[in-house]
PDB file of C-alpha atoms in Angstrom:
ATOM      1  CA  MET A   1     -65.766  74.471 145.727  1.00  0.00           C
ATOM      2  CA  LEU A   2     -68.112  77.269 146.873  1.00  0.00           C
ATOM      3  CA  LEU A   3     -65.633  78.412 149.524  1.00  0.00           C
ATOM      4  CA  ILE A   4     -62.797  78.445 146.981  1.00  0.00           C
ATOM      5  CA  VAL A   5     -64.897  80.516 144.578  1.00  0.00           C
ATOM      6  CA  LEU A   6     -65.833  82.957 147.338  1.00  0.00           C
ATOM      7  CA  GLU A   7     -62.194  83.230 148.405  1.00  0.00           C
ATOM      8  CA  LEU A   8     -61.128  83.981 144.832  1.00  0.00           C
ATOM      9  CA  ILE A   9     -63.851  86.641 144.627  1.00  0.00           C
ATOM     10  CA  GLY A  10     -62.468  88.167 147.820  1.00  0.00           C
ATOM     11  CA  ILE A  11     -58.965  88.155 146.336  1.00  0.00           C
ATOM     12  CA  ALA A  12     -60.254  89.834 143.176  1.00  0.00           C
ATOM     13  CA  VAL A  13     -62.020  92.570 145.149  1.00  0.00           C
ATOM     14  CA  PHE A  14     -59.003  93.259 147.358  1.00  0.00           C
ATOM     15  CA  ALA A  15     -56.779  93.308 144.277  1.00  0.00           C
ATOM     16  CA  ALA A  16     -59.149  95.787 142.633  1.00  0.00           C
ATOM     17  CA  SER A  17     -58.971  98.123 145.626  1.00  0.00           C
ATOM     18  CA  GLY A  18     -55.185  98.041 145.499  1.00  0.00           C
ATOM     19  CA  ALA A  19     -55.132  98.610 141.756  1.00  0.00           C
ATOM     20  CA  VAL A  20     -57.554 101.540 141.979  1.00  0.00           C
ATOM     21  CA  ALA A  21     -55.380 103.174 144.634  1.00  0.00           C
ATOM     22  CA  ALA A  22     -52.312 102.604 142.443  1.00  0.00           C
ATOM     23  CA  VAL A  23     -54.005 104.123 139.390  1.00  0.00           C
ATOM     24  CA  ARG A  24     -54.975 107.186 141.402  1.00  0.00           C
ATOM     25  CA  ALA A  25     -51.358 107.483 142.542  1.00  0.00           C
ATOM     26  CA  ARG A  26     -50.331 107.414 138.844  1.00  0.00           C
ATOM     27  CA  LEU A  27     -48.209 104.255 139.078  1.00  0.00           C
ATOM     28  CA  ASP A  28     -47.265 102.458 135.873  1.00  0.00           C
ATOM     29  CA  VAL A  29     -48.739  99.110 134.836  1.00  0.00           C
ATOM     30  CA  PHE A  30     -46.086  97.163 136.776  1.00  0.00           C
ATOM     31  CA  GLY A  31     -46.718  99.221 139.913  1.00  0.00           C
ATOM     32  CA  VAL A  32     -50.483  98.739 139.594  1.00  0.00           C
ATOM     33  CA  THR A  33     -50.061  94.970 139.267  1.00  0.00           C
ATOM     34  CA  ILE A  34     -47.678  94.755 142.232  1.00  0.00           C
ATOM     35  CA  LEU A  35     -50.018  96.801 144.417  1.00  0.00           C
ATOM     36  CA  ALA A  36     -52.953  94.602 143.391  1.00  0.00           C
ATOM     37  CA  LEU A  37     -50.989  91.464 144.333  1.00  0.00           C
ATOM     38  CA  THR A  38     -49.841  92.992 147.621  1.00  0.00           C
ATOM     39  CA  THR A  39     -53.323  94.087 148.653  1.00  0.00           C
ATOM     40  CA  ALA A  40     -54.946  90.787 147.739  1.00  0.00           C
ATOM     41  CA  LEU A  41     -52.324  88.376 149.072  1.00  0.00           C
ATOM     42  CA  GLY A  42     -50.422  90.376 151.687  1.00  0.00           C
ATOM     43  CA  GLY A  43     -52.665  89.469 154.616  1.00  0.00           C
ATOM     44  CA  GLY A  44     -52.489  85.747 153.864  1.00  0.00           C
ATOM     45  CA  ILE A  45     -48.718  85.879 153.467  1.00  0.00           C
ATOM     46  CA  ILE A  46     -48.340  87.645 156.824  1.00  0.00           C
ATOM     47  CA  ARG A  47     -50.590  84.992 158.389  1.00  0.00           C
ATOM     48  CA  ASP A  48     -48.508  82.135 157.003  1.00  0.00           C
ATOM     49  CA  VAL A  49     -45.222  83.759 158.040  1.00  0.00           C
ATOM     50  CA  LEU A  50     -46.531  84.191 161.602  1.00  0.00           C
ATOM     51  CA  LEU A  51     -47.685  80.560 161.650  1.00  0.00           C
ATOM     52  CA  GLY A  52     -44.485  79.188 160.120  1.00  0.00           C
ATOM     53  CA  VAL A  53     -46.103  78.004 156.876  1.00  0.00           C
ATOM     54  CA  HIS A  54     -43.416  78.093 154.181  1.00  0.00           C
ATOM     55  CA  PRO A  55     -43.773  78.891 151.377  1.00  0.00           C
ATOM     56  CA  PRO A  56     -46.988  80.859 151.975  1.00  0.00           C
ATOM     57  CA  THR A  57     -50.158  79.230 150.654  1.00  0.00           C
ATOM     58  CA  SER A  58     -50.955  82.014 148.184  1.00  0.00           C
ATOM     59  CA  LEU A  59     -47.530  81.595 146.543  1.00  0.00           C
ATOM     60  CA  ARG A  60     -48.077  77.851 146.080  1.00  0.00           C
ATOM     61  CA  ASN A  61     -51.485  78.132 144.404  1.00  0.00           C
ATOM     62  CA  TRP A  62     -51.268  79.736 140.972  1.00  0.00           C
ATOM     63  CA  PRO A  63     -55.002  80.643 140.758  1.00  0.00           C
ATOM     64  CA  TYR A  64     -54.499  83.148 143.606  1.00  0.00           C
ATOM     65  CA  LEU A  65     -51.674  84.868 141.763  1.00  0.00           C
ATOM     66  CA  LEU A  66     -53.518  84.726 138.447  1.00  0.00           C
ATOM     67  CA  VAL A  67     -56.736  86.248 139.814  1.00  0.00           C
ATOM     68  CA  ALA A  68     -54.943  88.990 141.742  1.00  0.00           C
ATOM     69  CA  GLY A  69     -52.583  89.920 138.915  1.00  0.00           C
ATOM     70  CA  GLY A  70     -55.278  89.660 136.262  1.00  0.00           C
ATOM     71  CA  THR A  71     -57.604  91.892 138.265  1.00  0.00           C
ATOM     72  CA  GLY A  72     -54.851  94.485 138.565  1.00  0.00           C
ATOM     73  CA  LEU A  73     -54.392  94.550 134.795  1.00  0.00           C
ATOM     74  CA  ILE A  74     -58.146  94.800 134.181  1.00  0.00           C
ATOM     75  CA  VAL A  75     -58.409  97.766 136.548  1.00  0.00           C
ATOM     76  CA  PHE A  76     -55.408  99.405 134.878  1.00  0.00           C
ATOM     77  CA  TRP A  77     -57.092  99.326 131.471  1.00  0.00           C
ATOM     78  CA  PHE A  78     -60.711  99.853 132.556  1.00  0.00           C
ATOM     79  CA  HIS A  79     -60.397 101.978 135.703  1.00  0.00           C
ATOM     80  CA  PRO A  80     -63.088 104.528 134.678  1.00  0.00           C
ATOM     81  CA  GLN A  81     -65.667 101.736 134.447  1.00  0.00           C
ATOM     82  CA  VAL A  82     -64.485 100.118 137.692  1.00  0.00           C
ATOM     83  CA  ALA A  83     -64.852 103.450 139.518  1.00  0.00           C
ATOM     84  CA  LYS A  84     -68.569 103.437 138.679  1.00  0.00           C
ATOM     85  CA  LEU A  85     -69.022 100.129 140.541  1.00  0.00           C
ATOM     86  CA  ARG A  86     -67.985 101.594 143.906  1.00  0.00           C
ATOM     87  CA  ARG A  87     -71.021 100.346 145.867  1.00  0.00           C
ATOM     88  CA  SER A  88     -70.741  96.832 144.496  1.00  0.00           C
ATOM     89  CA  VAL A  89     -67.024  96.784 145.246  1.00  0.00           C
ATOM     90  CA  LEU A  90     -67.646  97.913 148.844  1.00  0.00           C
ATOM     91  CA  LEU A  91     -70.205  95.139 149.309  1.00  0.00           C
ATOM     92  CA  LEU A  92     -67.860  92.497 147.925  1.00  0.00           C
ATOM     93  CA  ASP A  93     -65.025  93.948 149.996  1.00  0.00           C
ATOM     94  CA  ALA A  94     -67.085  93.358 153.150  1.00  0.00           C
ATOM     95  CA  VAL A  95     -67.714  89.766 152.058  1.00  0.00           C
ATOM     96  CA  GLY A  96     -64.017  89.267 151.293  1.00  0.00           C
ATOM     97  CA  LEU A  97     -63.059  90.674 154.685  1.00  0.00           C
ATOM     98  CA  GLY A  98     -65.429  88.263 156.416  1.00  0.00           C
ATOM     99  CA  LEU A  99     -64.072  85.266 154.513  1.00  0.00           C
ATOM    100  CA  PHE A 100     -60.414  86.175 154.992  1.00  0.00           C
ATOM    101  CA  VAL A 101     -60.718  86.865 158.723  1.00  0.00           C
ATOM    102  CA  THR A 102     -62.679  83.716 159.543  1.00  0.00           C
ATOM    103  CA  SER A 103     -60.454  81.470 157.436  1.00  0.00           C
ATOM    104  CA  GLY A 104     -57.344  83.087 158.907  1.00  0.00           C
ATOM    105  CA  THR A 105     -58.591  82.573 162.466  1.00  0.00           C
ATOM    106  CA  SER A 106     -59.577  78.953 161.816  1.00  0.00           C
ATOM    107  CA  THR A 107     -56.227  78.246 160.155  1.00  0.00           C
ATOM    108  CA  ALA A 108     -54.345  79.689 163.113  1.00  0.00           C
ATOM    109  CA  LEU A 109     -56.353  77.611 165.581  1.00  0.00           C
ATOM    110  CA  SER A 110     -55.855  74.435 163.545  1.00  0.00           C
ATOM    111  CA  LEU A 111     -52.083  75.005 163.597  1.00  0.00           C
ATOM    112  CA  GLY A 112     -51.997  75.301 167.382  1.00  0.00           C
ATOM    113  CA  ALA A 113     -52.197  79.038 167.991  1.00  0.00           C
ATOM    114  CA  THR A 114     -53.793  80.179 171.241  1.00  0.00           C
ATOM    115  CA  PRO A 115     -57.269  81.738 170.899  1.00  0.00           C
ATOM    116  CA  TYR A 116     -56.086  85.315 171.480  1.00  0.00           C
ATOM    117  CA  ALA A 117     -53.197  84.876 169.034  1.00  0.00           C
ATOM    118  CA  ALA A 118     -55.585  83.334 166.484  1.00  0.00           C
ATOM    119  CA  CYS A 119     -57.870  86.365 166.796  1.00  0.00           C
ATOM    120  CA  LEU A 120     -55.031  88.768 166.093  1.00  0.00           C
ATOM    121  CA  ILE A 121     -53.741  86.635 163.218  1.00  0.00           C
ATOM    122  CA  GLY A 122     -57.245  86.368 161.759  1.00  0.00           C
ATOM    123  CA  MET A 123     -57.701  90.129 161.933  1.00  0.00           C
ATOM    124  CA  THR A 124     -54.302  90.641 160.320  1.00  0.00           C
ATOM    125  CA  THR A 125     -55.245  88.274 157.498  1.00  0.00           C
ATOM    126  CA  GLY A 126     -58.165  90.532 156.654  1.00  0.00           C
ATOM    127  CA  ILE A 127     -56.549  93.952 157.025  1.00  0.00           C
ATOM    128  CA  GLY A 128     -52.868  93.229 156.341  1.00  0.00           C
ATOM    129  CA  GLY A 129     -53.005  93.618 152.577  1.00  0.00           C
ATOM    130  CA  GLY A 130     -54.752  96.979 152.764  1.00  0.00           C
ATOM    131  CA  ALA A 131     -52.267  98.232 155.345  1.00  0.00           C
ATOM    132  CA  LEU A 132     -49.342  97.210 153.119  1.00  0.00           C
ATOM    133  CA  ARG A 133     -51.027  98.947 150.180  1.00  0.00           C
ATOM    134  CA  ASP A 134     -51.264 102.222 152.075  1.00  0.00           C
ATOM    135  CA  LEU A 135     -47.686 101.980 153.352  1.00  0.00           C
ATOM    136  CA  LEU A 136     -46.366 101.442 149.817  1.00  0.00           C
ATOM    137  CA  LEU A 137     -48.257 104.582 148.805  1.00  0.00           C
ATOM    138  CA  ARG A 138     -46.706 106.459 151.764  1.00  0.00           C
ATOM    139  CA  GLU A 139     -50.041 106.900 153.532  1.00  0.00           C
ATOM    140  CA  ILE A 140     -51.189 106.167 157.071  1.00  0.00           C
ATOM    141  CA  PRO A 141     -53.133 102.874 156.745  1.00  0.00           C
ATOM    142  CA  LEU A 142     -56.833 103.550 156.267  1.00  0.00           C
ATOM    143  CA  VAL A 143     -57.776 100.987 158.930  1.00  0.00           C
ATOM    144  CA  LEU A 144     -55.945 103.086 161.542  1.00  0.00           C
ATOM    145  CA  ARG A 145     -57.521 106.452 160.806  1.00  0.00           C
ATOM    146  CA  ARG A 146     -61.145 106.048 159.742  1.00  0.00           C
ATOM    147  CA  GLU A 147     -63.967 103.616 159.059  1.00  0.00           C
ATOM    148  CA  ILE A 148     -64.997 100.642 161.187  1.00  0.00           C
ATOM    149  CA  TYR A 149     -62.849  97.988 159.501  1.00  0.00           C
ATOM    150  CA  ALA A 150     -60.308  96.450 161.852  1.00  0.00           C
ATOM    151  CA  VAL A 151     -62.851  96.490 164.695  1.00  0.00           C
ATOM    152  CA  ALA A 152     -65.320  94.513 162.584  1.00  0.00           C
ATOM    153  CA  ALA A 153     -62.560  92.063 161.668  1.00  0.00           C
ATOM    154  CA  LEU A 154     -61.559  91.544 165.299  1.00  0.00           C
ATOM    155  CA  CYS A 155     -65.179  90.975 166.377  1.00  0.00           C
ATOM    156  CA  GLY A 156     -65.604  88.252 163.787  1.00  0.00           C
ATOM    157  CA  ALA A 157     -62.307  86.635 164.739  1.00  0.00           C
ATOM    158  CA  VAL A 158     -63.384  86.521 168.392  1.00  0.00           C
ATOM    159  CA  VAL A 159     -66.654  84.815 167.407  1.00  0.00           C
ATOM    160  CA  VAL A 160     -64.714  82.130 165.516  1.00  0.00           C
ATOM    161  CA  ALA A 161     -62.249  81.571 168.355  1.00  0.00           C
ATOM    162  CA  VAL A 162     -64.957  81.352 171.020  1.00  0.00           C
ATOM    163  CA  GLY A 163     -67.133  79.117 168.870  1.00  0.00           C
ATOM    164  CA  GLU A 164     -64.348  76.644 168.126  1.00  0.00           C
ATOM    165  CA  TRP A 165     -63.260  76.688 171.794  1.00  0.00           C
ATOM    166  CA  ALA A 166     -66.847  75.785 172.729  1.00  0.00           C
ATOM    167  CA  GLY A 167     -66.785  72.860 170.301  1.00  0.00           C
ATOM    168  CA  LEU A 168     -69.431  74.200 167.920  1.00  0.00           C
ATOM    169  CA  PRO A 169     -69.469  73.048 164.267  1.00  0.00           C
ATOM    170  CA  LYS A 170     -66.744  74.853 162.333  1.00  0.00           C
ATOM    171  CA  GLY A 171     -68.995  75.624 159.385  1.00  0.00           C
ATOM    172  CA  LEU A 172     -71.584  77.295 161.590  1.00  0.00           C
ATOM    173  CA  VAL A 173     -68.922  79.195 163.507  1.00  0.00           C
ATOM    174  CA  SER A 174     -67.259  80.496 160.349  1.00  0.00           C
ATOM    175  CA  LEU A 175     -70.605  81.515 158.845  1.00  0.00           C
ATOM    176  CA  THR A 176     -71.591  83.350 162.021  1.00  0.00           C
ATOM    177  CA  GLY A 177     -68.252  85.147 162.284  1.00  0.00           C
ATOM    178  CA  ALA A 178     -68.272  86.178 158.620  1.00  0.00           C
ATOM    179  CA  SER A 179     -71.890  87.352 158.874  1.00  0.00           C
ATOM    180  CA  MET A 180     -71.025  89.509 161.873  1.00  0.00           C
ATOM    181  CA  ILE A 181     -68.101  91.122 160.064  1.00  0.00           C
ATOM    182  CA  ILE A 182     -70.150  91.808 156.937  1.00  0.00           C
ATOM    183  CA  THR A 183     -73.059  93.225 158.951  1.00  0.00           C
ATOM    184  CA  ILE A 184     -70.895  95.549 161.067  1.00  0.00           C
ATOM    185  CA  ARG A 185     -68.976  96.708 158.016  1.00  0.00           C
ATOM    186  CA  LEU A 186     -72.072  97.459 155.935  1.00  0.00           C
ATOM    187  CA  ILE A 187     -73.877  99.229 158.783  1.00  0.00           C
ATOM    188  CA  ALA A 188     -70.755 101.318 159.428  1.00  0.00           C
ATOM    189  CA  LEU A 189     -70.657 102.319 155.753  1.00  0.00           C
ATOM    190  CA  TRP A 190     -74.389 103.073 155.714  1.00  0.00           C
ATOM    191  CA  ARG A 191     -74.328 105.113 158.927  1.00  0.00           C
ATOM    192  CA  LYS A 192     -70.878 106.590 158.168  1.00  0.00           C
ATOM    193  CA  TRP A 193     -69.492 105.371 161.482  1.00  0.00           C
ATOM    194  CA  ASN A 194     -65.871 106.049 162.394  1.00  0.00           C
ATOM    195  CA  ALA A 195     -63.891 105.104 165.471  1.00  0.00           C
ATOM    196  CA  PRO A 196     -63.422 108.066 167.848  1.00  0.00           C
ATOM    197  CA  VAL A 197     -60.212 110.088 167.741  1.00  0.00           C
ATOM    198  CA  ALA A 198     -58.564 112.120 170.491  1.00  0.00           C
ATOM    199  CA  ARG A 199     -60.164 115.510 171.110  1.00  0.00           C
ATOM    200  CA  GLY A 200     -58.514 118.841 171.693  1.00  0.00           C
ATOM    201  CA  LEU A 201     -55.828 118.408 169.020  1.00  0.00           C
ATOM    202  CA  GLU A 202     -54.510 121.563 167.384  1.00  0.00           C
ATOM    203  CA  GLY A 203     -54.818 121.894 163.597  1.00  0.00           C
TER     204      GLY A 203
END
């Protein structure tokens, strides 16, 4: 029950980030809701498509759709208040990323994916929704241009894959992987770390 609650919190936070971006782009209420759903559920849908799970899990469980869509509507009507909670949202976003990546990696391994494929699928589960959000808004995905986000996700996925390959308890492995992702993400935000870009570019 605790894991389900945490997963729903992660969905709500991801949906809120998508809805906030949609509000800033001046989309209507339908557009805001669609972007919230895409951001919150997109990564899990990509994971299930890659693993051959049809229909995707998030489309079979109505609470996922309800939480994501409801969060989008709440942000649409109360976006000034939501904007004031930026630090709390960033913290919860880090927790959601950790949960999504570790669960995505474990799911991939349980369905027979190789460890390296499971790592990539787990990372995609965490960052896929945000990348789709940015593409729908005609922007280069944030995870590809600044902030330590995808790197943190991949590190956590590797921890899960190695831990399960070594036969360690799944609960401990998932907790360790999620903790690593959350820690890297929060330190990167605190220290304002960004991945290096190529030097010597004009403009």
